[in-house]
Amino acid sequence: MTTEYGPVAIWTALVAIGVATFAIRLSFIFLFGRIDDVPPKLELALRFVPPAVLAALVVPSLVTIRPSIAATVLDERLIAGVIAGAVAWRTENVFATIGVGMGVLWILRFLVF
């Protein structure tokens, strides 16, 4: 059974989601605008947010389920990701990491595989 939603329902959902997102972000801005000093435990926890977000964005595209272990290990995205991770660990330079990772991916994708 298919359900068709009208334009009013779609726009209502979009506006409601937008208002909720804005309210969540505004609440943190308002909260940290009123607090003079961030508690040390919260500051320590917030240090882990960027790596967690990066891992949540990158890992699903690197990890694949292939019929064999060899096909999984030889996936060009995984190889480029491991090399980019090594560059990031060694240089701590975002642009070098992106450049090397994309370069290796393009070389593997268009010249090797």
XYZ file of C-alpha atoms in Angstrom:
113
model
C 0.000 0.000 0.000
C 1.464 3.339 -0.991
C 0.735 6.520 0.851
C 0.977 9.813 -0.940
C 1.705 12.910 1.083
C 0.596 16.307 -0.082
C 2.816 19.375 -0.307
C 1.448 20.792 2.951
C 2.473 17.676 4.898
C 5.923 17.685 3.350
C 6.489 21.384 4.059
C 5.177 20.953 7.606
C 7.661 18.145 8.222
C 10.527 20.172 6.738
C 9.728 23.233 8.840
C 9.326 21.136 12.005
C 12.667 19.394 11.449
C 14.338 22.732 10.701
C 12.937 24.353 13.845
C 13.990 21.373 15.973
C 17.523 21.435 14.552
C 17.772 25.191 15.074
C 16.484 24.877 18.651
C 19.013 22.194 19.524
C 21.921 24.222 18.162
C 20.661 27.466 19.701
C 20.332 25.803 23.100
C 24.033 24.887 23.108
C 25.045 28.354 21.942
C 22.824 29.902 24.612
C 24.128 27.526 27.282
C 27.803 28.112 26.526
C 27.179 31.851 26.236
C 25.982 31.901 29.839
C 28.737 29.688 31.253
C 32.014 31.489 31.861
C 34.102 28.370 32.248
C 33.475 24.973 30.689
C 33.763 22.183 33.264
C 36.940 20.102 32.757
C 35.049 16.815 32.365
C 32.832 18.287 29.654
C 35.831 19.828 27.917
C 37.565 16.429 27.964
C 34.475 14.758 26.510
C 34.131 17.395 23.774
C 37.695 16.698 22.619
C 36.514 13.315 21.326
C 33.654 14.667 19.201
C 35.639 15.486 16.000
C 37.373 12.082 15.803
C 34.091 10.299 16.483
C 32.289 12.249 13.749
C 35.136 11.638 11.299
C 35.122 7.927 12.072
C 31.346 7.784 11.648
C 31.653 9.405 8.218
C 34.707 7.546 6.901
C 34.581 4.007 8.280
C 31.338 2.889 6.548
C 32.804 3.740 3.143
C 36.054 1.891 3.897
C 34.637 -1.300 5.350
C 32.919 -3.518 2.828
C 31.517 -7.013 2.931
C 32.947 -8.936 0.035
C 32.640 -12.627 -0.825
C 36.218 -13.261 0.218
C 38.763 -11.829 2.612
C 41.193 -11.167 -0.250
C 38.613 -9.038 -2.085
C 37.945 -7.055 1.074
C 41.628 -6.460 1.811
C 42.377 -5.519 -1.807
C 39.561 -2.952 -1.992
C 41.051 0.304 -3.299
C 39.123 2.432 -0.797
C 40.495 0.470 2.134
C 44.079 0.668 0.838
C 43.793 4.428 0.207
C 42.179 4.918 3.624
C 44.956 3.057 5.424
C 47.623 5.070 3.583
C 45.765 8.325 4.309
C 45.515 7.304 7.963
C 49.268 6.735 8.083
C 49.868 10.157 6.526
C 47.490 11.762 9.032
C 49.220 10.050 11.929
C 52.704 10.976 10.696
C 52.165 14.557 9.479
C 49.020 15.697 11.360
C 48.260 17.781 8.246
C 44.690 17.658 6.977
C 45.518 18.812 3.451
C 48.353 16.301 3.085
C 46.048 13.536 4.314
C 43.290 14.432 1.867
C 45.722 14.919 -1.012
C 47.582 11.660 -0.482
C 44.397 9.695 0.183
C 42.661 10.968 -2.947
C 45.822 10.573 -5.030
C 46.269 6.963 -3.954
C 42.576 6.237 -4.505
C 42.652 7.689 -8.024
C 45.860 5.846 -8.900
C 44.464 2.561 -7.638
C 41.036 3.049 -9.174
C 42.075 4.253 -12.640
C 45.496 2.713 -13.185
C 45.762 -0.461 -11.127
C 42.317 -2.037 -10.623
